[in-house]
Short mmCIF file of C-alpha atoms and ligand atoms in Angstrom, two decimals:
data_model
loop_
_atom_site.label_atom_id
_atom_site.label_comp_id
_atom_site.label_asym_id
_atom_site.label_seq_id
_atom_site.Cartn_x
_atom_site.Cartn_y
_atom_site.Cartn_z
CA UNK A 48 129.14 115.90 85.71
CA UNK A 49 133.01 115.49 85.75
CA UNK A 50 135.10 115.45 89.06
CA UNK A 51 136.27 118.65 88.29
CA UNK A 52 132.76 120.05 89.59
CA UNK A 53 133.30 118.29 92.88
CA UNK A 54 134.59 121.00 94.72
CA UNK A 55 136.73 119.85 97.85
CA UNK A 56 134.79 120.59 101.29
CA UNK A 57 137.26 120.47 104.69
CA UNK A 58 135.05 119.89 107.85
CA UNK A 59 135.72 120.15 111.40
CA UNK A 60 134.07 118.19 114.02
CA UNK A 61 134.61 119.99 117.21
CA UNK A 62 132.95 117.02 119.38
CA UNK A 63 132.01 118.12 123.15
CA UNK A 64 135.20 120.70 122.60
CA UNK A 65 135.11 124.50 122.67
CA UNK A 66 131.01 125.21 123.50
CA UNK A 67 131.41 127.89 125.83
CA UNK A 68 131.17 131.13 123.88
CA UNK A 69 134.51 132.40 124.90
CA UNK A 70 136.27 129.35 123.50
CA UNK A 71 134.19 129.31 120.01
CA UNK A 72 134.86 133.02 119.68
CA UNK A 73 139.04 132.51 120.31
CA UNK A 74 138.90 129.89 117.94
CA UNK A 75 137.01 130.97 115.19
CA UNK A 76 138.87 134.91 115.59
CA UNK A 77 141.92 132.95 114.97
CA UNK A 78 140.63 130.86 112.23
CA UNK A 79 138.74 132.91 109.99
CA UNK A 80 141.92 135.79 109.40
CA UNK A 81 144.02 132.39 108.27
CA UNK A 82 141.76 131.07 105.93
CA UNK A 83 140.25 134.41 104.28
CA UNK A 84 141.58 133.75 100.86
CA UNK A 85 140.59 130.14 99.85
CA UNK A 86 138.35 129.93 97.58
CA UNK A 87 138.84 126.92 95.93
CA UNK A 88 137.54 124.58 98.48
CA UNK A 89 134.53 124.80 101.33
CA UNK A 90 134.88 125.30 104.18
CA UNK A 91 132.49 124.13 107.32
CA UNK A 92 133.15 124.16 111.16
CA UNK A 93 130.60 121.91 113.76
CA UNK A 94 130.93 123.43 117.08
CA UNK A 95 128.76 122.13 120.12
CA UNK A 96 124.93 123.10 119.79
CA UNK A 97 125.40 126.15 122.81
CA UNK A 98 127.83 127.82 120.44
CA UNK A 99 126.50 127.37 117.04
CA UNK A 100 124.35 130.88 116.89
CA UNK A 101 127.83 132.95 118.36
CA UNK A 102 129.83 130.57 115.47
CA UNK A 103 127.38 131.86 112.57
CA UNK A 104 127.50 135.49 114.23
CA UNK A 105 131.10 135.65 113.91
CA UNK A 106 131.26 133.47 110.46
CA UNK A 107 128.09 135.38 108.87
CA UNK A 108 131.18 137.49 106.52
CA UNK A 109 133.59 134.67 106.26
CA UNK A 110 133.98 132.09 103.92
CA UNK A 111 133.25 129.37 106.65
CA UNK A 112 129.75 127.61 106.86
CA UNK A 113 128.59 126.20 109.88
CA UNK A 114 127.22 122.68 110.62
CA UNK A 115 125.99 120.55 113.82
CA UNK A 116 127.02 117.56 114.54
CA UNK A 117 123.56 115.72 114.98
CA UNK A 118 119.96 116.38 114.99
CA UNK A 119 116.66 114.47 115.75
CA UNK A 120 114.55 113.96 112.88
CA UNK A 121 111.08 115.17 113.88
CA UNK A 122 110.43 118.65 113.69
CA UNK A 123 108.71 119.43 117.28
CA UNK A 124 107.39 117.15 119.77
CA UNK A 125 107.69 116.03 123.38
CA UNK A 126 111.32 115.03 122.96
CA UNK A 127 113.40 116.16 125.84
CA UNK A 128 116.54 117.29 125.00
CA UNK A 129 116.41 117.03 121.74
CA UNK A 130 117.13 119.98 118.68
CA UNK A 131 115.21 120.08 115.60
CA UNK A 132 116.00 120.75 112.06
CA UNK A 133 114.11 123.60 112.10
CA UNK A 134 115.54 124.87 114.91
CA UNK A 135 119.47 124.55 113.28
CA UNK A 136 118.29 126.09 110.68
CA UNK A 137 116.86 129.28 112.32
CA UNK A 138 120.33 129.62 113.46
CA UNK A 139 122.12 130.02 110.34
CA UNK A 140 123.21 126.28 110.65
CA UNK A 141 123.89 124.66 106.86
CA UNK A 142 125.29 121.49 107.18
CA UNK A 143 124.79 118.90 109.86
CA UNK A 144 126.69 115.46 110.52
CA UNK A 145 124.47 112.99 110.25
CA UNK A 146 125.94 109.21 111.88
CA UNK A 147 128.99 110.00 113.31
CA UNK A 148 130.46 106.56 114.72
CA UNK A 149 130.33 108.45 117.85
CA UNK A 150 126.36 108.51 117.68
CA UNK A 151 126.45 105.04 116.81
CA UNK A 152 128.41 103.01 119.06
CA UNK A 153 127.74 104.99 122.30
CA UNK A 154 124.03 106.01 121.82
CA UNK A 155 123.25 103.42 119.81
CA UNK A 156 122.23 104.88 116.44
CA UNK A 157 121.26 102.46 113.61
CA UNK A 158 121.27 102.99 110.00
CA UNK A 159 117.35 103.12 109.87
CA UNK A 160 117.48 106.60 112.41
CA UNK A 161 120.06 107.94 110.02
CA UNK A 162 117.71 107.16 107.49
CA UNK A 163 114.80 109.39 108.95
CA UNK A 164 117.78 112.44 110.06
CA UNK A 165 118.61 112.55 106.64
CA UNK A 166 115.44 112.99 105.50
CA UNK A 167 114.63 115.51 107.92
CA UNK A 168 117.91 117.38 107.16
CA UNK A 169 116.77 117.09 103.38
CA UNK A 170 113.54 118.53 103.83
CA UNK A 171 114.40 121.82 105.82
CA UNK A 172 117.55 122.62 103.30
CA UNK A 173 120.72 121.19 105.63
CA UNK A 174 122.81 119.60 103.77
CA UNK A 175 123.62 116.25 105.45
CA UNK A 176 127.15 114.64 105.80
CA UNK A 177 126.90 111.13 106.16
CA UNK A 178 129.20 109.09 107.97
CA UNK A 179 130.07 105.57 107.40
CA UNK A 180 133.13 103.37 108.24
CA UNK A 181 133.64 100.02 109.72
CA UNK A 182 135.06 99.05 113.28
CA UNK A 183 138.37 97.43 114.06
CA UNK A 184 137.10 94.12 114.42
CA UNK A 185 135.23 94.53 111.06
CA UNK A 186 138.82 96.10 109.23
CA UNK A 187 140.28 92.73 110.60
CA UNK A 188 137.86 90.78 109.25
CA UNK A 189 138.25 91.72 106.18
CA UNK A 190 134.71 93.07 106.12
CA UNK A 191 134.92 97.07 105.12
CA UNK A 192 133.16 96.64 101.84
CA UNK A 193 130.44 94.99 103.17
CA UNK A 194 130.12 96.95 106.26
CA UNK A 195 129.61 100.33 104.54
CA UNK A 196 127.42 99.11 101.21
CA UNK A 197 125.08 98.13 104.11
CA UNK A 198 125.21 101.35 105.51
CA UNK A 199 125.23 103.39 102.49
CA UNK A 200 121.98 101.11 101.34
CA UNK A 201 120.10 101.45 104.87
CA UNK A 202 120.94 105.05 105.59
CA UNK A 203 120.54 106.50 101.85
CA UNK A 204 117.51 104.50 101.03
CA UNK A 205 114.09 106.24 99.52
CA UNK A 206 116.08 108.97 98.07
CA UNK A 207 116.02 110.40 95.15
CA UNK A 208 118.67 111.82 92.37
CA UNK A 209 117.99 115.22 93.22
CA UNK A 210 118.95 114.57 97.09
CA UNK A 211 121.29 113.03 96.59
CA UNK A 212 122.89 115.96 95.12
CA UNK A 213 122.82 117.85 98.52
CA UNK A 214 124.51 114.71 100.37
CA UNK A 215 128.15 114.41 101.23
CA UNK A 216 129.45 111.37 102.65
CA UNK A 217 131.85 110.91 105.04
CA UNK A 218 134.23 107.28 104.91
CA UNK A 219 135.42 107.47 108.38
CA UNK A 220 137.24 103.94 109.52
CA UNK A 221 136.15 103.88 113.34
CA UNK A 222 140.09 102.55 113.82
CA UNK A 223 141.50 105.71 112.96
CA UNK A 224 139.30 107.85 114.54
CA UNK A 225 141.29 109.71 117.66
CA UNK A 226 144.07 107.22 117.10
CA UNK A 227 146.68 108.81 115.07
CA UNK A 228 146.40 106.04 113.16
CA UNK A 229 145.04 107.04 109.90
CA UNK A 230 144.26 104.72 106.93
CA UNK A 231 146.42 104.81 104.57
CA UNK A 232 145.52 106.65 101.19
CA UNK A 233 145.78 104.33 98.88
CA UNK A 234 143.11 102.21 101.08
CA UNK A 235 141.28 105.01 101.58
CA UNK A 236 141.00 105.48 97.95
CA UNK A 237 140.06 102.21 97.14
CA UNK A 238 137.16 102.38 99.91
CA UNK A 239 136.28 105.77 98.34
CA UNK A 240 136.07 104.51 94.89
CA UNK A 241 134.14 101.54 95.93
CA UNK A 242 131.34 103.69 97.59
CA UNK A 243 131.63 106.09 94.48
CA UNK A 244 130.55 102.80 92.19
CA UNK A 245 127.81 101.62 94.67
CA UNK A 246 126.13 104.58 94.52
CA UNK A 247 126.52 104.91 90.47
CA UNK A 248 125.08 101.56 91.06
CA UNK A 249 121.66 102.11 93.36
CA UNK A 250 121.23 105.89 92.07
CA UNK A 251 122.81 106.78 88.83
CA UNK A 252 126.29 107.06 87.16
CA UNK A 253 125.47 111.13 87.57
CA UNK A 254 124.98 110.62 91.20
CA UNK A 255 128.25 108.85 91.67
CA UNK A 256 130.27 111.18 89.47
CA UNK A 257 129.42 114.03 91.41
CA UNK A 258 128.64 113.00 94.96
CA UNK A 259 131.54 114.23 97.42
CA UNK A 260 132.93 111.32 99.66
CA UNK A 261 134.96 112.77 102.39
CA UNK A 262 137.91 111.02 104.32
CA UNK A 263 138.48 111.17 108.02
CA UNK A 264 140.28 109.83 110.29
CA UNK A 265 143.66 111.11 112.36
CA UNK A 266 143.75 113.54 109.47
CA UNK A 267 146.65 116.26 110.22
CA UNK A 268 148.66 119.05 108.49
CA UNK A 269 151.38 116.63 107.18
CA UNK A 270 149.18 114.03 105.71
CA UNK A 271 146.24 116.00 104.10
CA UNK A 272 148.05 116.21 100.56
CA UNK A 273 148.42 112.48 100.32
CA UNK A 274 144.84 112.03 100.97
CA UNK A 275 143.65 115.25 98.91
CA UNK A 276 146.20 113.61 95.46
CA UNK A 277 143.60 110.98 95.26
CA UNK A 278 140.93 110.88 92.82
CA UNK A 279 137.90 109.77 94.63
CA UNK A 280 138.96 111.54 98.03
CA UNK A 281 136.97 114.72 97.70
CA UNK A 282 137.98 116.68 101.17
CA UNK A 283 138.79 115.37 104.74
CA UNK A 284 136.50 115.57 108.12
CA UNK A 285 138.62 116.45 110.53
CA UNK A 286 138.20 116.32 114.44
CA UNK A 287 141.04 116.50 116.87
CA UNK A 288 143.29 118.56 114.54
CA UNK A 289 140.38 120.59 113.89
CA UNK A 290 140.75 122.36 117.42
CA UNK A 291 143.46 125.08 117.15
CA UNK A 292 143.11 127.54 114.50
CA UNK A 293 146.75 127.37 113.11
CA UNK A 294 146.34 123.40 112.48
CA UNK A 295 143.24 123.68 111.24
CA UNK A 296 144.62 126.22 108.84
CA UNK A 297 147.14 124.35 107.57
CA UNK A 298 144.92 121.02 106.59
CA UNK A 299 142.27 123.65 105.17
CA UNK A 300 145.32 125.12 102.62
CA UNK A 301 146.96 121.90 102.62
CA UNK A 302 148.74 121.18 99.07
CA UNK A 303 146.89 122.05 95.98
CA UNK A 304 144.54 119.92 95.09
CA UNK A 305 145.14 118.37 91.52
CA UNK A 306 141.79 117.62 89.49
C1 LIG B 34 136.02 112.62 113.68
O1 LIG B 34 135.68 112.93 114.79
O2 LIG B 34 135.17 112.48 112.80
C2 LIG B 34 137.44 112.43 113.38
C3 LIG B 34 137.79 112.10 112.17
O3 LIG B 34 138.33 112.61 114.44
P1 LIG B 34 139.94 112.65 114.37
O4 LIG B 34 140.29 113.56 113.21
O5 LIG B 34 140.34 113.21 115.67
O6 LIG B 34 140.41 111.26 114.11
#
C-alpha cells in the first residue's frame, strides 16, 4: 500500500474539558456546520466519558467519529470506576486513545497495560490510537529514539498484521504537550519516519507503509500545514486548540494536504 491510501485523521482530545452536556452540545453545534464538507481527511472528537453518548447523538449524521480517551481492558468485573470496551462501544464510541502521557505520568500507566487496552480495544472493533513520546529530560538526553522503539515494542507486542491495520499511532513529545512549544516539523518528521521503519521492521514493510502516525503537540491553526507537508506526518492530535469550534475548524481544513 502507497501513502496515498493513508488518509489524514485530525483528533481532538478534549481532556477533563467540556463533559457537561450543555458544553459538548455548544461545541459540537458549532463544529459540525464548519467542517460539513471535508471529505478528504477523518475526522474524530474525544470528549469526557459523561458526554460521549450526547457527542454520538449529535455526530450520528456528521462526518465526525467519536473516540474516548481511555478505557480499562477487561470487559466486566469488580473494577470500580472503571468503563469497559464494551461499554464504549454500545455508545457509538469508534476510536479510543490508548496511553496518553497524561495516563502515564500521573496514574502511572506502563507500556505492558497499554499492551492489554489495546488488545481489548482490538477485540471489540475500537480502533486504538496509540500514544508515544518521550519526556523533557529524555529529549535532552538525547534519548527520543530509544524512548519510543521501547514503547512501540512493549505496547504493540503480540499483534498481528491484520491489527495492526486498525492502529493509529500518536508521536506526542511530552515537552510540547500544553506548552506552546511544539516540535518542530522537520524533527517531527524524522521521529515519524523512524517509527514508520521500526514497525516495517517488527511487522512488515506493508504495515509500515500504511500505518498512520499522528503528530501532537501545541498543534494550532497557523502551524498545522507545516506539519501536514511532511511525508510521514499522517494527521495531528490535537488538545487545547481542539476546544473552540472555530480553531478546531481551521486545523481540521488546514492547508491541503500534498500526497
Ligand atoms: C494532547 O493532549 O494530546 C495534546 C497534544 O495537547 P495540546 O495540543 O494542548 O498540546
Amino acid at each position: 500500500m502507497g501513502i496515498e491510501a493513508r488518509i489524514p485523521m485530525i483528533i481532538g482530545n478534549w481532556k477533563m474539558h467540556k463533559g457537561t452536556i450543555p458544553e459538548t452540545s455548544e461545541l459540537l453545534r458549532g463544529l459540525i456546520p464548519l467542517v460539513r464538507d471535508v471529505a478528504d481527511r477523518e475526522i474524530v472528537v474525544c470528549p469526557p466519558f459523561t458526554t460521549l453518548e450526547s457527542a454520538t447523538y449529535l455526530c450520528k449524521d456528521a462526518n465526525i467519529s467519536i473516540g474516548a480517551q481511555n478505557l480499562h481492558w477487561e470487559e466486566k468485573g469488580a473494577f470500580t470506576g472503571e468503563i469497559s470496551a464494551p461499554m464504549l462501544l454500545g455508545l457509538g464510541v469508534t476510536h479510543v486513545i490508548i496511553g496518553h502521557s497524561e495516563r502515564r505520568q500521573l496514574f502511572g500507566e506502563l507500556y505492558e497495560l497499554v499492551n492489554r487496552k489495546i488488545d481489548s480495544a482490538l477485540q471489540f472493533n475500537l480502533a486504538p490510537i496509540v500514544c508515544v513520546g518521550e519526556n523533557l529530560d529524555e529529549y535532552r538526553a538525547e534519548q527520543t529514539f530509544r524512548v519510543v522503539e521501547k514503547q512501540i515494542e512493549c505496547g504493540l507486542k503480540g499483534l498481528s498484521d491484520i491489527q495492526m491495520r486498525e492502529i493509529v499511532i500518536a508521536y506526542e513529545p511530552i515537552w510540547a504537550i500544553g506548552t506552546g512549544l511544539a516540535a518542530t516539523s522537520f524533527r517531527a518528521e524524522m521521529v515519524h519516519s523512524f517509527i514508520r521503519a521500526r514497525l516495517a521492521e517488527t511487522f512488515s514493510p506493508e504495515v509500515g507503509n500504511s500505518i498512520r502516525i499522528l503528530y501532537g503537540g501545541s498543534v494550532k491553526p497557523d502551524n498545522i500545514s507545516e506539519f501536514m507537508l511532511q511525508p510521514d506526518i499522517d494527521g495531528v492530535l490535537v488538545g487545547g486548540a481542539s476546544l473552540e469550534a472555530d480553531v478546531f475548524a481551521k486545523i481540521v481544513m488546514g492547508k491541503p494536504f500534498y500526497r
